[in-house]
Tab-separated table of C-alpha atoms in Angstrom:
chain	number	residue	atom	x	y	z
A	1	MET	CA	84.215	10.155	23.719
A	2	PRO	CA	81.982	7.599	22.145
A	3	ARG	CA	78.370	7.513	22.451
A	4	VAL	CA	76.443	4.638	24.003
A	5	PRO	CA	73.163	4.060	22.082
A	6	ASN	CA	70.311	4.081	24.300
A	7	LEU	CA	68.556	1.115	23.064
A	8	PHE	CA	65.418	2.122	24.958
A	9	VAL	CA	65.018	5.262	22.726
A	10	PRO	CA	62.794	4.706	19.606
A	11	SER	CA	64.613	7.120	17.762
A	12	GLU	CA	68.058	5.165	18.104
A	13	GLN	CA	68.562	2.463	15.319
A	14	LEU	CA	70.750	-0.475	15.716
A	15	ARG	CA	72.782	-1.074	12.598
A	16	PRO	CA	73.496	-4.660	11.829
A	17	VAL	CA	77.267	-5.605	11.640
A	18	GLN	CA	78.417	-7.112	8.321
A	19	LEU	CA	80.701	-10.372	9.344
A	20	PRO	CA	83.431	-11.311	7.013
A	21	ALA	CA	82.664	-14.426	4.769
A	22	PHE	CA	84.157	-17.369	6.390
A	23	GLN	CA	87.696	-18.153	4.900
A	24	GLY	CA	87.987	-22.018	5.589
A	25	GLY	CA	91.127	-23.928	4.668
A	26	PRO	CA	91.504	-27.169	2.801
A	27	GLY	CA	89.118	-29.977	3.876
A	28	VAL	CA	87.590	-27.511	6.067
A	29	GLN	CA	83.667	-27.289	5.948
A	30	PRO	CA	82.260	-23.796	5.867
A	31	PHE	CA	80.496	-22.732	8.906
A	32	ILE	CA	76.766	-23.603	8.586
A	33	ASP	CA	74.241	-21.498	10.347
A	34	THR	CA	71.642	-23.887	12.345
A	35	GLN	CA	70.519	-21.097	14.784
A	36	SER	CA	67.228	-20.910	12.494
A	37	GLN	CA	66.903	-24.588	12.719
A	38	GLN	CA	67.667	-24.780	16.387
A	39	ILE	CA	65.007	-22.029	16.929
A	40	GLU	CA	62.667	-23.946	14.883
A	41	LYS	CA	63.194	-27.240	16.839
A	42	LEU	CA	63.235	-25.336	20.085
A	43	GLY	CA	59.977	-23.749	19.069
A	44	ALA	CA	58.395	-27.169	18.151
A	45	GLY	CA	59.602	-28.411	21.384
A	46	MET	CA	58.112	-25.573	23.155
A	47	GLU	CA	55.027	-26.256	21.378
A	48	ARG	CA	55.113	-30.040	22.214
A	49	LEU	CA	55.922	-29.108	25.944
A	50	GLY	CA	52.747	-26.590	25.541
A	51	GLU	CA	50.651	-29.430	24.271
A	52	GLY	CA	51.947	-31.726	26.904
A	53	ALA	CA	51.032	-29.272	29.762
A	54	MET	CA	47.558	-28.582	28.156
A	55	THR	CA	47.166	-32.104	27.911
A	56	TYR	CA	48.282	-32.629	31.619
A	57	ALA	CA	46.100	-30.048	32.798
A	58	GLY	CA	43.116	-31.341	30.942
A	59	THR	CA	43.878	-34.672	32.465
A	60	MET	CA	44.010	-33.102	35.749
A	61	ARG	CA	40.910	-31.478	35.386
A	62	ALA	CA	39.120	-34.737	34.207
A	63	VAL	CA	40.391	-36.408	37.268
A	64	GLU	CA	39.246	-33.608	39.501
A	65	LYS	CA	35.905	-33.667	37.747
A	66	LEU	CA	35.604	-37.463	38.156
A	67	GLN	CA	36.975	-36.981	41.829
A	68	ALA	CA	34.111	-34.528	42.161
A	69	GLN	CA	31.639	-36.633	40.459
A	70	GLU	CA	32.291	-39.471	42.830
A	71	ALA	CA	32.287	-37.554	45.802
A	72	GLN	CA	28.989	-35.934	44.744
A	73	ARG	CA	27.686	-39.610	44.040
A	74	ARG	CA	28.719	-40.724	47.237
A	75	ALA	CA	27.426	-37.752	49.020
A	76	GLN	CA	23.813	-38.538	47.081
A	77	GLU	CA	23.900	-42.077	48.037
A	78	GLN	CA	24.659	-41.067	51.551
A	79	ALA	CA	21.743	-38.819	51.599
A	80	ARG	CA	19.584	-41.660	50.046
A	81	LEU	CA	20.547	-43.816	53.005
A	82	GLN	CA	20.024	-41.240	55.678
A	83	ASP	CA	16.529	-40.531	53.881
A	84	ARG	CA	15.748	-44.060	54.113
A	85	VAL	CA	16.859	-44.234	57.783
A	86	ASP	CA	14.694	-40.955	58.521
A	87	ASP	CA	11.759	-42.427	56.768
A	88	ALA	CA	11.981	-45.546	58.667
A	89	LYS	CA	12.282	-43.741	61.751
A	90	LEU	CA	9.365	-41.397	60.897
A	91	LYS	CA	7.238	-44.088	60.016
A	92	GLN	CA	8.010	-45.989	63.102
A	93	GLU	CA	7.143	-43.226	65.461
A	94	ASP	CA	4.205	-42.302	63.258
A	95	ALA	CA	2.631	-45.564	63.650
A	96	SER	CA	3.282	-45.781	67.219
A	97	PHE	CA	1.622	-42.208	67.707
A	98	ALA	CA	-1.154	-43.115	65.527
A	99	GLU	CA	-1.990	-45.905	67.875
A	100	PHE	CA	-1.453	-43.679	71.058
A	101	ALA	CA	-3.920	-41.067	69.529
A	102	SER	CA	-6.386	-43.731	68.619
A	103	SER	CA	-6.441	-44.896	72.012
A	104	LEU	CA	-6.444	-41.278	73.401
A	105	LEU	CA	-9.589	-40.883	71.618
A	106	ARG	CA	-11.496	-44.488	71.462
A	107	ASP	CA	-10.521	-46.528	74.399
A	108	PRO	CA	-13.778	-47.714	76.183
A	109	LYS	CA	-12.652	-46.688	79.475
A	110	THR	CA	-10.259	-43.958	79.189
A	111	GLY	CA	-11.031	-42.518	75.599
A	112	TYR	CA	-12.574	-39.232	75.196
A	113	LEU	CA	-15.253	-40.058	72.618
A	114	PRO	CA	-17.040	-42.337	75.064
A	115	LYS	CA	-17.331	-39.632	77.592
A	116	GLN	CA	-20.425	-37.944	77.819
A	117	GLY	CA	-21.947	-34.932	79.650
A	118	GLN	CA	-19.848	-32.884	82.111
A	119	ASN	CA	-17.254	-35.625	82.253
A	120	ALA	CA	-16.667	-34.876	78.424
A	121	LEU	CA	-16.527	-31.154	79.009
A	122	ASP	CA	-14.122	-31.550	81.842
A	123	SER	CA	-11.524	-33.613	79.824
A	124	TYR	CA	-11.566	-31.499	76.811
A	125	GLN	CA	-8.351	-29.592	77.364
A	126	SER	CA	-6.390	-32.254	79.133
A	127	THR	CA	-7.124	-34.519	76.011
A	128	LEU	CA	-5.636	-32.354	73.805
A	129	ASP	CA	-2.759	-31.596	76.146
A	130	ALA	CA	-1.969	-35.118	76.307
A	131	PHE	CA	-1.788	-35.310	72.509
A	132	ASP	CA	0.446	-32.301	72.407
A	133	LYS	CA	2.800	-33.576	75.251
A	134	ARG	CA	3.447	-36.930	73.477
A	135	SER	CA	4.012	-35.230	70.340
A	136	LYS	CA	6.655	-33.228	71.521
A	137	GLU	CA	8.432	-36.122	73.361
A	138	ILE	CA	8.623	-37.863	70.117
A	139	GLU	CA	10.293	-34.700	68.494
A	140	ASP	CA	12.836	-34.508	71.304
A	141	SER	CA	13.905	-38.012	70.613
A	142	LEU	CA	14.427	-37.758	67.028
A	143	GLN	CA	18.271	-37.620	65.777
A	144	ASN	CA	18.451	-34.704	63.559
A	145	ASP	CA	16.912	-31.645	62.250
A	146	VAL	CA	15.408	-33.326	59.013
A	147	GLN	CA	13.613	-35.887	61.002
A	148	ARG	CA	12.324	-33.267	63.733
A	149	THR	CA	10.979	-30.980	60.697
A	150	THR	CA	9.217	-33.548	58.997
A	151	TRP	CA	7.944	-35.033	62.203
A	152	ARG	CA	6.408	-31.636	63.105
A	153	ASN	CA	4.445	-31.516	59.734
A	154	ILE	CA	3.407	-34.956	60.182
A	155	SER	CA	2.419	-34.156	63.825
A	156	THR	CA	0.527	-30.994	62.579
A	157	LYS	CA	-1.759	-32.852	60.165
A	158	ARG	CA	-2.768	-35.445	62.807
A	159	ARG	CA	-3.336	-32.754	65.408
A	160	THR	CA	-5.767	-31.164	62.926
A	161	ALA	CA	-7.659	-34.570	62.419
A	162	PHE	CA	-7.288	-35.332	66.120
A	163	ALA	CA	-8.719	-31.816	67.115
A	164	THR	CA	-11.607	-32.195	64.839
A	165	ASP	CA	-12.809	-35.514	66.353
A	166	VAL	CA	-12.307	-33.872	69.810
A	167	ASP	CA	-13.915	-30.807	69.125
A	168	GLY	CA	-16.922	-32.333	67.329
A	169	HIS	CA	-17.517	-34.742	70.518
A	170	TYR	CA	-17.345	-31.459	72.782
A	171	SER	CA	-19.612	-29.564	70.772
A	172	GLN	CA	-22.029	-32.488	70.906
A	173	GLU	CA	-21.911	-32.954	74.365
A	174	ALA	CA	-22.009	-29.291	75.401
A	175	LYS	CA	-25.410	-29.155	73.373
A	176	LYS	CA	-26.578	-32.248	75.400
A	177	ALA	CA	-25.443	-30.633	78.564
A	178	ASP	CA	-27.036	-26.921	77.718
A	179	ILE	CA	-30.414	-29.014	76.442
A	180	SER	CA	-30.270	-30.605	79.620
A	181	ALA	CA	-29.816	-27.747	82.082
A	182	THR	CA	-32.396	-25.789	80.321
A	183	GLU	CA	-35.026	-28.517	80.451
A	184	ALA	CA	-33.995	-28.295	84.368
A	185	HIS	CA	-34.537	-24.913	84.535
A	186	ILE	CA	-37.740	-25.123	82.935
A	187	ILE	CA	-38.942	-27.479	85.647
A	188	SER	CA	-37.293	-25.787	88.790
A	189	ASN	CA	-39.271	-22.607	87.594
A	190	ARG	CA	-42.570	-24.362	86.555
A	191	ASN	CA	-42.316	-25.729	90.126
A	192	ASP	CA	-41.457	-22.128	91.463
A	193	ALA	CA	-44.509	-21.149	89.595
A	194	VAL	CA	-46.970	-23.550	91.254
A	195	LEU	CA	-45.646	-22.815	94.818
A	196	ALA	CA	-46.336	-19.058	94.118
A	197	GLN	CA	-49.892	-19.868	93.103
A	198	GLN	CA	-50.342	-22.055	96.011
A	199	SER	CA	-48.986	-19.479	98.547
A	200	SER	CA	-50.900	-16.537	100.374
A	201	ASP	CA	-48.323	-13.902	99.032
A	202	PRO	CA	-50.144	-10.695	98.056
A	203	ASN	CA	-47.436	-10.524	95.223
A	204	LYS	CA	-47.963	-14.140	93.977
A	205	GLN	CA	-48.972	-12.903	90.506
A	206	SER	CA	-46.154	-10.720	90.037
A	207	ARG	CA	-43.610	-13.928	90.837
A	208	PHE	CA	-45.522	-16.107	88.811
A	209	SER	CA	-45.506	-13.845	85.867
A	210	GLY	CA	-41.775	-14.092	86.237
A	211	PHE	CA	-41.514	-17.623	86.402
A	212	ARG	CA	-43.711	-17.824	83.401
A	213	GLN	CA	-41.645	-15.699	81.340
A	214	THR	CA	-38.446	-17.638	82.221
A	215	ILE	CA	-40.045	-20.921	80.933
A	216	ILE	CA	-41.220	-19.138	77.564
A	217	ASP	CA	-37.394	-17.945	77.137
A	218	ASN	CA	-36.058	-21.221	77.713
A	219	ALA	CA	-38.453	-22.922	75.655
A	220	HIS	CA	-37.333	-20.683	72.803
A	221	HIS	CA	-33.419	-21.583	73.745
A	222	LEU	CA	-34.349	-25.017	73.530
A	223	SER	CA	-35.535	-24.544	69.940
A	224	ASP	CA	-32.377	-22.940	69.124
A	225	LEU	CA	-30.225	-25.783	70.690
A	226	LYS	CA	-32.260	-28.274	68.471
A	227	GLY	CA	-32.184	-26.142	65.371
A	228	ILE	CA	-35.855	-25.609	65.021
A	229	ALA	CA	-36.272	-22.373	62.990
A	230	ASP	CA	-39.935	-23.042	61.814
A	231	PRO	CA	-42.214	-20.368	63.702
A	232	ASP	CA	-45.015	-22.560	63.941
A	233	LEU	CA	-43.010	-25.488	65.720
A	234	ARG	CA	-41.223	-22.940	67.866
A	235	LYS	CA	-44.577	-21.400	69.080
A	236	ASN	CA	-45.834	-25.020	69.480
A	237	ASN	CA	-42.727	-25.701	71.987
A	238	VAL	CA	-43.591	-22.595	73.826
A	239	LEU	CA	-47.482	-23.958	74.172
A	240	GLU	CA	-46.605	-27.041	75.298
A	241	GLU	CA	-44.514	-25.914	78.355
A	242	LEU	CA	-47.069	-23.540	79.163
A	243	ASP	CA	-49.611	-26.486	78.865
A	244	ARG	CA	-47.259	-28.195	81.720
A	245	LEU	CA	-47.388	-25.157	83.800
A	246	HIS	CA	-51.103	-24.617	83.868
A	247	PHE	CA	-51.722	-28.265	84.546
A	248	ASP	CA	-49.191	-28.362	87.504
A	249	VAL	CA	-50.945	-25.427	88.875
A	250	VAL	CA	-54.211	-26.370	88.656
A	251	ASN	CA	-53.740	-29.991	89.929
A	252	GLY	CA	-51.547	-28.841	92.447
A	253	LEU	CA	-54.620	-26.588	94.029
A	254	LEU	CA	-56.669	-29.590	93.398
A	255	HIS	CA	-54.816	-31.964	95.394
A	256	MET	CA	-54.876	-29.466	97.995
A	257	ASP	CA	-58.606	-29.710	98.090
A	258	ARG	CA	-58.984	-26.122	96.837
A	259	PRO	CA	-61.122	-26.337	94.024
A	260	LYS	CA	-62.754	-22.886	93.910
A	261	ASP	CA	-58.590	-21.496	93.655
A	262	ALA	CA	-58.013	-24.016	91.087
A	263	LYS	CA	-61.215	-22.580	89.159
A	264	GLU	CA	-60.335	-19.103	89.870
A	265	TYR	CA	-56.786	-19.630	88.105
A	266	PHE	CA	-58.293	-21.597	85.452
A	267	ASP	CA	-60.698	-18.938	84.471
A	268	LYS	CA	-57.577	-16.349	84.445
A	269	ILE	CA	-55.492	-18.385	81.890
A	270	PRO	CA	-55.183	-15.968	78.722
A	271	ASP	CA	-56.438	-17.003	75.583
A	272	GLY	CA	-53.704	-18.619	73.412
A	273	ASP	CA	-51.775	-19.307	76.497
A	274	VAL	CA	-52.859	-22.903	76.568
A	275	SER	CA	-53.771	-25.643	74.034
A	276	ALA	CA	-57.381	-26.508	73.170
A	277	ASN	CA	-57.070	-29.830	74.289
A	278	MET	CA	-55.404	-29.146	77.437
A	279	LYS	CA	-58.012	-26.146	78.120
A	280	SER	CA	-60.810	-29.006	77.883
A	281	GLY	CA	-59.052	-31.554	80.036
A	282	LEU	CA	-58.409	-28.915	83.016
A	283	SER	CA	-62.286	-27.452	82.715
A	284	ASN	CA	-63.429	-31.002	83.229
A	285	ALA	CA	-61.145	-31.384	86.114
A	286	VAL	CA	-62.248	-28.083	87.761
A	287	SER	CA	-65.829	-28.661	86.954
A	288	LYS	CA	-65.678	-32.028	88.664
A	289	ALA	CA	-63.766	-30.967	91.768
A	290	ASN	CA	-66.171	-28.147	92.466
A	291	ALA	CA	-69.153	-30.151	91.622
A	292	ARG	CA	-67.699	-32.680	94.061
A	293	ASP	CA	-66.900	-30.015	96.700
A	294	ASP	CA	-70.320	-28.648	96.418
A	295	GLY	CA	-71.876	-31.733	96.912
A	296	ILE	CA	-70.036	-32.401	99.895
A	297	LYS	CA	-71.018	-29.274	101.267
A	298	LEU	CA	-74.561	-29.610	100.698
A	299	ALA	CA	-74.358	-33.105	102.343
A	300	VAL	CA	-72.704	-31.665	105.373
A	301	ASP	CA	-75.123	-28.796	105.735
A	302	ALA	CA	-78.141	-31.211	105.346
A	303	MET	CA	-76.573	-33.642	107.743
A	304	LYS	CA	-76.334	-31.548	111.061
A	305	PRO	CA	-75.984	-33.409	113.902
A	306	LEU	CA	-79.431	-33.796	115.863
A	307	GLN	CA	-80.495	-31.565	118.308
A	308	GLY	CA	-83.737	-33.155	119.486
A	309	PRO	CA	-84.850	-32.954	123.225
A	310	GLN	CA	-83.200	-34.692	126.245
A	311	ARG	CA	-84.415	-38.240	126.269
A	312	ALA	CA	-84.933	-40.174	129.295
A	313	GLY	CA	-84.216	-43.824	129.467
A	314	SER	CA	-81.130	-46.026	129.664
A	315	PHE	CA	-77.870	-45.301	127.930
A	316	ALA	CA	-78.891	-48.390	125.110
A	317	ASP	CA	-82.352	-46.871	124.665
A	318	ILE	CA	-81.205	-43.564	123.956
A	319	ALA	CA	-78.601	-44.758	121.417
A	320	ILE	CA	-81.211	-46.995	119.678
A	321	GLN	CA	-83.567	-43.829	119.320
A	322	GLU	CA	-80.888	-41.363	118.296
A	323	ARG	CA	-79.934	-43.892	115.642
A	324	SER	CA	-83.211	-44.598	114.319
A	325	ASP	CA	-83.696	-40.745	113.883
A	326	ARG	CA	-80.394	-40.619	112.369
A	327	LEU	CA	-81.082	-43.199	109.731
A	328	GLN	CA	-84.457	-41.502	108.940
A	329	GLN	CA	-82.365	-38.072	108.254
A	330	PHE	CA	-79.861	-39.812	106.061
A	331	GLU	CA	-82.883	-41.227	103.892
A	332	ASP	CA	-84.683	-37.844	103.758
A	333	VAL	CA	-81.598	-36.083	102.601
A	334	LYS	CA	-80.849	-38.503	99.788
A	335	ALA	CA	-84.565	-38.271	98.715
A	336	SER	CA	-84.293	-34.310	98.681
A	337	PHE	CA	-81.263	-34.417	96.646
A	338	TYR	CA	-82.704	-37.139	94.089
A	339	LYS	CA	-85.998	-34.704	93.737
A	340	GLN	CA	-84.035	-31.320	93.176
A	341	ILE	CA	-82.039	-33.396	90.338
A	342	SER	CA	-85.303	-34.622	88.871
A	343	ASP	CA	-86.686	-30.876	89.092
A	344	GLY	CA	-83.650	-29.562	87.452
A	345	THR	CA	-82.876	-27.214	90.331
A	346	LEU	CA	-79.772	-29.081	91.226
A	347	GLU	CA	-76.974	-29.728	88.720
A	348	PRO	CA	-76.643	-33.699	88.302
A	349	THR	CA	-72.798	-34.093	88.911
A	350	THR	CA	-73.063	-31.915	92.169
A	351	GLY	CA	-76.338	-33.764	93.354
A	352	MET	CA	-74.848	-37.159	92.902
A	353	ASN	CA	-71.618	-35.928	94.736
A	354	ALA	CA	-73.813	-34.851	97.522
A	355	ILE	CA	-75.618	-38.231	97.679
A	356	ARG	CA	-72.366	-39.906	97.806
A	357	GLN	CA	-71.319	-38.045	100.469
A	358	VAL	CA	-74.251	-38.658	102.343
A	359	GLU	CA	-73.917	-42.565	102.042
A	360	SER	CA	-70.076	-41.952	103.333
A	361	MET	CA	-71.340	-40.098	106.350
A	362	GLN	CA	-73.986	-42.813	106.758
A	363	GLU	CA	-71.322	-45.629	106.657
A	364	GLN	CA	-68.995	-43.805	109.299
A	365	GLU	CA	-71.691	-43.175	111.403
A	366	GLN	CA	-72.935	-46.833	111.380
A	367	ARG	CA	-69.509	-47.938	112.421
A	368	ALA	CA	-69.746	-45.287	115.200
A	369	TYR	CA	-73.179	-46.539	116.192
A	370	VAL	CA	-71.685	-50.115	116.692
A	371	LEU	CA	-68.886	-49.170	118.819
A	372	LYS	CA	-71.188	-46.747	121.027
A	373	ALA	CA	-73.497	-49.757	121.661
A	374	LYS	CA	-70.666	-51.795	122.764
A	375	ILE	CA	-69.610	-49.139	125.129
A	376	GLY	CA	-73.341	-49.026	126.401
A	377	ARG	CA	-73.583	-52.610	127.180
A	378	ALA	CA	-70.272	-52.544	128.703
A	379	HIS	CA	-71.724	-50.016	131.275
A	380	VAL	CA	-74.914	-52.084	132.045
């Protein structure tokens, strides 16, 4: 049985078959083998077809590239247009918001910066809240995320500048309010100290010391608020407040006609607790008040009512006699005071106050005498 060669087995070799030569008849051309030419032409055609395919593929790639470039250009142009739209919208909103923020700060009637004192302190948070509320309203009204993101950046910068102005004014007004409150506290404690010295409370000195210390503490706090660091200036500020304290205490006692109490208080003022000028002024006031008081007492003691014998006669006659005796007593007392001043046994200021008091009493009795005489004539 013939064996079929296995073409897939490398060991099996195909043997070419030798064809007999073409035996053509007369006029018959021998067979021309064109297979190689056809194969060559086919290869060339395939090559051209491949070149054409490559050319087409290149053309398509070029077209696709141009299309992509055009799409990119249109996208970029659209983005530029959108950027201009976004920019115009944000500029419009920012201009409007800047006007709103400026009014919120500087409006003469409702703005924050013109407000003072407690009004400024109370309006601080509501002013910042109004800014934030308006900024959020604008953000919510924007059309896309790009606008909203850009707006948040713009608003943040404006918020920083706005808060700087608000915080600065708040700090300034808070300091003013603190200064005013501290000064009022000093005055309140000074008044309490004066009342303590005027009272009959056995613990008044302890109370007074507490008020005095509070005044000193507040004076130091005032120096802190005003930025005073120099020790001498701070000490001088404390001394000024103590001067006012001692003046009010002494003056209050003198107005209550208590010169002896005023002198007792003045004599107990510690060294260094009062300035030299204030000490000199208080000393003069206390001395004069006590001299006047001593003079009045001398005059009153000297001018005791007459206790003469019972006189007989008419009411008018008795009144005239008493008047004559009283006038003589006034003159005798004044002459006695003048002599004591001259002799140096009576301090001049006290003596002259006594004489002026005698003259005042003399004038008062003169008016009483006239009235008594009229009453006497009415009974005749």
